[in-house]
mmCIF file with all atom_site columns, C-alpha atoms in Angstrom:
data_model
loop_
_atom_site.group_PDB
_atom_site.id
_atom_site.type_symbol
_atom_site.label_atom_id
_atom_site.label_alt_id
_atom_site.label_comp_id
_atom_site.label_asym_id
_atom_site.label_entity_id
_atom_site.label_seq_id
_atom_site.pdbx_PDB_ins_code
_atom_site.Cartn_x
_atom_site.Cartn_y
_atom_site.Cartn_z
_atom_site.occupancy
_atom_site.B_iso_or_equiv
_atom_site.pdbx_formal_charge
_atom_site.auth_seq_id
_atom_site.auth_comp_id
_atom_site.auth_asym_id
_atom_site.auth_atom_id
_atom_site.pdbx_PDB_model_num
ATOM 1  C CA . UNK A 1 1  ? -49.394 -21.360 -5.426  1.00 0.00 ? 13  UNK A CA 1
ATOM 2  C CA . UNK A 1 2  ? -46.119 -20.408 -3.797  1.00 0.00 ? 14  UNK A CA 1
ATOM 3  C CA . UNK A 1 3  ? -45.662 -16.880 -2.513  1.00 0.00 ? 15  UNK A CA 1
ATOM 4  C CA . UNK A 1 4  ? -42.515 -15.018 -1.582  1.00 0.00 ? 16  UNK A CA 1
ATOM 5  C CA . UNK A 1 5  ? -41.452 -11.594 -0.468  1.00 0.00 ? 17  UNK A CA 1
ATOM 6  C CA . UNK A 1 6  ? -37.954 -10.578 -1.570  1.00 0.00 ? 18  UNK A CA 1
ATOM 7  C CA . UNK A 1 7  ? -36.392 -7.723  0.378   1.00 0.00 ? 19  UNK A CA 1
ATOM 8  C CA . UNK A 1 8  ? -33.466 -5.656  -0.834  1.00 0.00 ? 20  UNK A CA 1
ATOM 9  C CA . UNK A 1 9  ? -31.748 -2.551  0.524   1.00 0.00 ? 21  UNK A CA 1
ATOM 10 C CA . UNK A 1 10 ? -32.446 0.515   -1.654  1.00 0.00 ? 22  UNK A CA 1
ATOM 11 C CA . UNK A 1 11 ? -29.142 2.044   -0.498  1.00 0.00 ? 23  UNK A CA 1
ATOM 12 C CA . UNK A 1 12 ? -26.973 -0.867  -1.739  1.00 0.00 ? 24  UNK A CA 1
ATOM 13 C CA . UNK A 1 13 ? -26.716 -1.739  -5.412  1.00 0.00 ? 25  UNK A CA 1
ATOM 14 C CA . UNK A 1 14 ? -25.315 -5.183  -4.589  1.00 0.00 ? 26  UNK A CA 1
ATOM 15 C CA . UNK A 1 15 ? -28.490 -5.974  -2.682  1.00 0.00 ? 27  UNK A CA 1
ATOM 16 C CA . UNK A 1 16 ? -30.628 -5.082  -5.707  1.00 0.00 ? 28  UNK A CA 1
ATOM 17 C CA . UNK A 1 17 ? -28.337 -6.999  -8.063  1.00 0.00 ? 29  UNK A CA 1
ATOM 18 C CA . UNK A 1 18 ? -28.800 -10.137 -5.980  1.00 0.00 ? 30  UNK A CA 1
ATOM 19 C CA . UNK A 1 19 ? -32.545 -10.087 -6.717  1.00 0.00 ? 31  UNK A CA 1
ATOM 20 C CA . UNK A 1 20 ? -31.909 -11.366 -10.260 1.00 0.00 ? 32  UNK A CA 1
ATOM 21 C CA . UNK A 1 21 ? -29.873 -14.299 -8.967  1.00 0.00 ? 33  UNK A CA 1
ATOM 22 C CA . UNK A 1 22 ? -32.530 -15.064 -6.381  1.00 0.00 ? 34  UNK A CA 1
ATOM 23 C CA . UNK A 1 23 ? -35.317 -14.924 -8.975  1.00 0.00 ? 35  UNK A CA 1
ATOM 24 C CA . UNK A 1 24 ? -33.359 -17.265 -11.243 1.00 0.00 ? 36  UNK A CA 1
ATOM 25 C CA . UNK A 1 25 ? -33.168 -19.712 -8.335  1.00 0.00 ? 37  UNK A CA 1
ATOM 26 C CA . UNK A 1 26 ? -36.910 -19.356 -7.723  1.00 0.00 ? 38  UNK A CA 1
ATOM 27 C CA . UNK A 1 27 ? -37.534 -20.218 -11.364 1.00 0.00 ? 39  UNK A CA 1
ATOM 28 C CA . UNK A 1 28 ? -35.152 -23.146 -11.252 1.00 0.00 ? 40  UNK A CA 1
ATOM 29 C CA . UNK A 1 29 ? -36.438 -24.789 -8.072  1.00 0.00 ? 41  UNK A CA 1
ATOM 30 C CA . UNK A 1 30 ? -40.143 -23.941 -7.782  1.00 0.00 ? 42  UNK A CA 1
ATOM 31 C CA . UNK A 1 31 ? -43.322 -24.469 -9.737  1.00 0.00 ? 43  UNK A CA 1
ATOM 32 C CA . UNK A 1 32 ? -44.401 -22.024 -12.455 1.00 0.00 ? 44  UNK A CA 1
ATOM 33 C CA . UNK A 1 33 ? -47.222 -20.819 -10.227 1.00 0.00 ? 45  UNK A CA 1
ATOM 34 C CA . UNK A 1 34 ? -45.228 -18.359 -8.086  1.00 0.00 ? 46  UNK A CA 1
ATOM 35 C CA . UNK A 1 35 ? -46.090 -14.873 -6.823  1.00 0.00 ? 47  UNK A CA 1
ATOM 36 C CA . UNK A 1 36 ? -43.364 -12.526 -5.585  1.00 0.00 ? 48  UNK A CA 1
ATOM 37 C CA . UNK A 1 37 ? -43.606 -9.137  -3.920  1.00 0.00 ? 49  UNK A CA 1
ATOM 38 C CA . UNK A 1 38 ? -40.427 -7.101  -4.335  1.00 0.00 ? 50  UNK A CA 1
ATOM 39 C CA . UNK A 1 39 ? -39.708 -5.034  -1.227  1.00 0.00 ? 51  UNK A CA 1
ATOM 40 C CA . UNK A 1 40 ? -37.278 -2.121  -1.293  1.00 0.00 ? 52  UNK A CA 1
ATOM 41 C CA . UNK A 1 41 ? -36.381 -1.462  2.332   1.00 0.00 ? 53  UNK A CA 1
ATOM 42 C CA . UNK A 1 42 ? -34.778 1.640   3.883   1.00 0.00 ? 54  UNK A CA 1
ATOM 43 C CA . UNK A 1 43 ? -36.875 4.056   1.828   1.00 0.00 ? 55  UNK A CA 1
ATOM 44 C CA . UNK A 1 44 ? -36.391 6.558   4.668   1.00 0.00 ? 56  UNK A CA 1
ATOM 45 C CA . UNK A 1 45 ? -32.733 6.926   3.675   1.00 0.00 ? 57  UNK A CA 1
ATOM 46 C CA . UNK A 1 46 ? -31.709 9.696   1.263   1.00 0.00 ? 58  UNK A CA 1
ATOM 47 C CA . UNK A 1 47 ? -28.970 7.779   -0.543  1.00 0.00 ? 59  UNK A CA 1
ATOM 48 C CA . UNK A 1 48 ? -31.026 5.519   -2.833  1.00 0.00 ? 60  UNK A CA 1
ATOM 49 C CA . UNK A 1 49 ? -28.846 3.756   -5.387  1.00 0.00 ? 61  UNK A CA 1
ATOM 50 C CA . UNK A 1 50 ? -31.664 2.224   -7.433  1.00 0.00 ? 62  UNK A CA 1
ATOM 51 C CA . UNK A 1 51 ? -33.644 4.256   -9.971  1.00 0.00 ? 63  UNK A CA 1
ATOM 52 C CA . UNK A 1 52 ? -37.358 3.559   -10.552 1.00 0.00 ? 64  UNK A CA 1
ATOM 53 C CA . UNK A 1 53 ? -36.609 2.571   -14.170 1.00 0.00 ? 65  UNK A CA 1
ATOM 54 C CA . UNK A 1 54 ? -34.316 -0.181  -12.910 1.00 0.00 ? 66  UNK A CA 1
ATOM 55 C CA . UNK A 1 55 ? -37.044 -1.599  -10.715 1.00 0.00 ? 67  UNK A CA 1
ATOM 56 C CA . UNK A 1 56 ? -39.504 -1.430  -13.620 1.00 0.00 ? 68  UNK A CA 1
ATOM 57 C CA . UNK A 1 57 ? -37.055 -3.273  -15.888 1.00 0.00 ? 69  UNK A CA 1
ATOM 58 C CA . UNK A 1 58 ? -36.533 -5.970  -13.272 1.00 0.00 ? 70  UNK A CA 1
ATOM 59 C CA . UNK A 1 59 ? -40.271 -6.467  -12.916 1.00 0.00 ? 71  UNK A CA 1
ATOM 60 C CA . UNK A 1 60 ? -40.621 -6.674  -16.712 1.00 0.00 ? 72  UNK A CA 1
ATOM 61 C CA . UNK A 1 61 ? -37.982 -9.422  -16.746 1.00 0.00 ? 73  UNK A CA 1
ATOM 62 C CA . UNK A 1 62 ? -39.726 -11.440 -14.053 1.00 0.00 ? 74  UNK A CA 1
ATOM 63 C CA . UNK A 1 63 ? -43.531 -11.529 -14.397 1.00 0.00 ? 75  UNK A CA 1
ATOM 64 C CA . UNK A 1 64 ? -43.631 -13.515 -11.155 1.00 0.00 ? 76  UNK A CA 1
ATOM 65 C CA . UNK A 1 65 ? -42.988 -10.192 -9.410  1.00 0.00 ? 77  UNK A CA 1
ATOM 66 C CA . UNK A 1 66 ? -46.512 -8.837  -9.264  1.00 0.00 ? 78  UNK A CA 1
ATOM 67 C CA . UNK A 1 67 ? -45.917 -5.914  -6.900  1.00 0.00 ? 79  UNK A CA 1
ATOM 68 C CA . UNK A 1 68 ? -43.185 -3.565  -5.722  1.00 0.00 ? 80  UNK A CA 1
ATOM 69 C CA . UNK A 1 69 ? -43.397 -1.797  -2.380  1.00 0.00 ? 81  UNK A CA 1
ATOM 70 C CA . UNK A 1 70 ? -40.878 0.521   -0.731  1.00 0.00 ? 82  UNK A CA 1
ATOM 71 C CA . UNK A 1 71 ? -40.795 0.165   3.036   1.00 0.00 ? 83  UNK A CA 1
ATOM 72 C CA . UNK A 1 72 ? -38.928 1.445   6.052   1.00 0.00 ? 84  UNK A CA 1
ATOM 73 C CA . UNK A 1 73 ? -38.593 -0.976  8.926   1.00 0.00 ? 85  UNK A CA 1
ATOM 74 C CA . UNK A 1 74 ? -37.015 1.808   10.981  1.00 0.00 ? 86  UNK A CA 1
ATOM 75 C CA . UNK A 1 75 ? -39.979 4.147   10.468  1.00 0.00 ? 87  UNK A CA 1
ATOM 76 C CA . UNK A 1 76 ? -42.560 1.319   10.361  1.00 0.00 ? 88  UNK A CA 1
ATOM 77 C CA . UNK A 1 77 ? -43.627 2.612   6.926   1.00 0.00 ? 89  UNK A CA 1
ATOM 78 C CA . UNK A 1 78 ? -45.670 0.146   4.837   1.00 0.00 ? 90  UNK A CA 1
ATOM 79 C CA . UNK A 1 79 ? -44.106 -2.810  6.651   1.00 0.00 ? 91  UNK A CA 1
ATOM 80 C CA . UNK A 1 80 ? -47.394 -4.731  6.639   1.00 0.00 ? 92  UNK A CA 1
ATOM 81 C CA . UNK A 1 81 ? -48.245 -3.920  3.013   1.00 0.00 ? 93  UNK A CA 1
ATOM 82 C CA . UNK A 1 82 ? -46.275 -6.783  1.373   1.00 0.00 ? 94  UNK A CA 1
ATOM 83 C CA . UNK A 1 83 ? -48.033 -9.324  3.580   1.00 0.00 ? 95  UNK A CA 1
ATOM 84 C CA . UNK A 1 84 ? -51.435 -7.865  2.752   1.00 0.00 ? 96  UNK A CA 1
ATOM 85 C CA . UNK A 1 85 ? -50.663 -7.997  -0.974  1.00 0.00 ? 97  UNK A CA 1
ATOM 86 C CA . UNK A 1 86 ? -49.542 -11.624 -0.731  1.00 0.00 ? 98  UNK A CA 1
ATOM 87 C CA . UNK A 1 87 ? -52.662 -12.526 1.250   1.00 0.00 ? 99  UNK A CA 1
ATOM 88 C CA . UNK A 1 88 ? -54.873 -11.044 -1.489  1.00 0.00 ? 100 UNK A CA 1
ATOM 89 C CA . UNK A 1 89 ? -53.265 -13.368 -4.031  1.00 0.00 ? 101 UNK A CA 1
ATOM 90 C CA . UNK A 1 90 ? -54.367 -16.369 -1.984  1.00 0.00 ? 102 UNK A CA 1
ATOM 91 C CA . UNK A 1 91 ? -57.991 -15.282 -1.808  1.00 0.00 ? 103 UNK A CA 1
#
């Protein structure tokens, strides 16, 4: 099984939009047995551009994305969580 974490900036729509392109590339160039954690970084910022419904729709479109976690590298909030979730998939 291949595992990935895909990080995007919750304050930049273009960053979120790029996730679809990236996931299409994952589908094109990897095996069907892929697990992806979607990571929305900068959750400490007030100016979120992405609504929860948009994240839900993205996850519905790509079943490879098995988890979504909002993090803040600046505040060290849930930074380790994506790695723990990916590790659980391996076990």
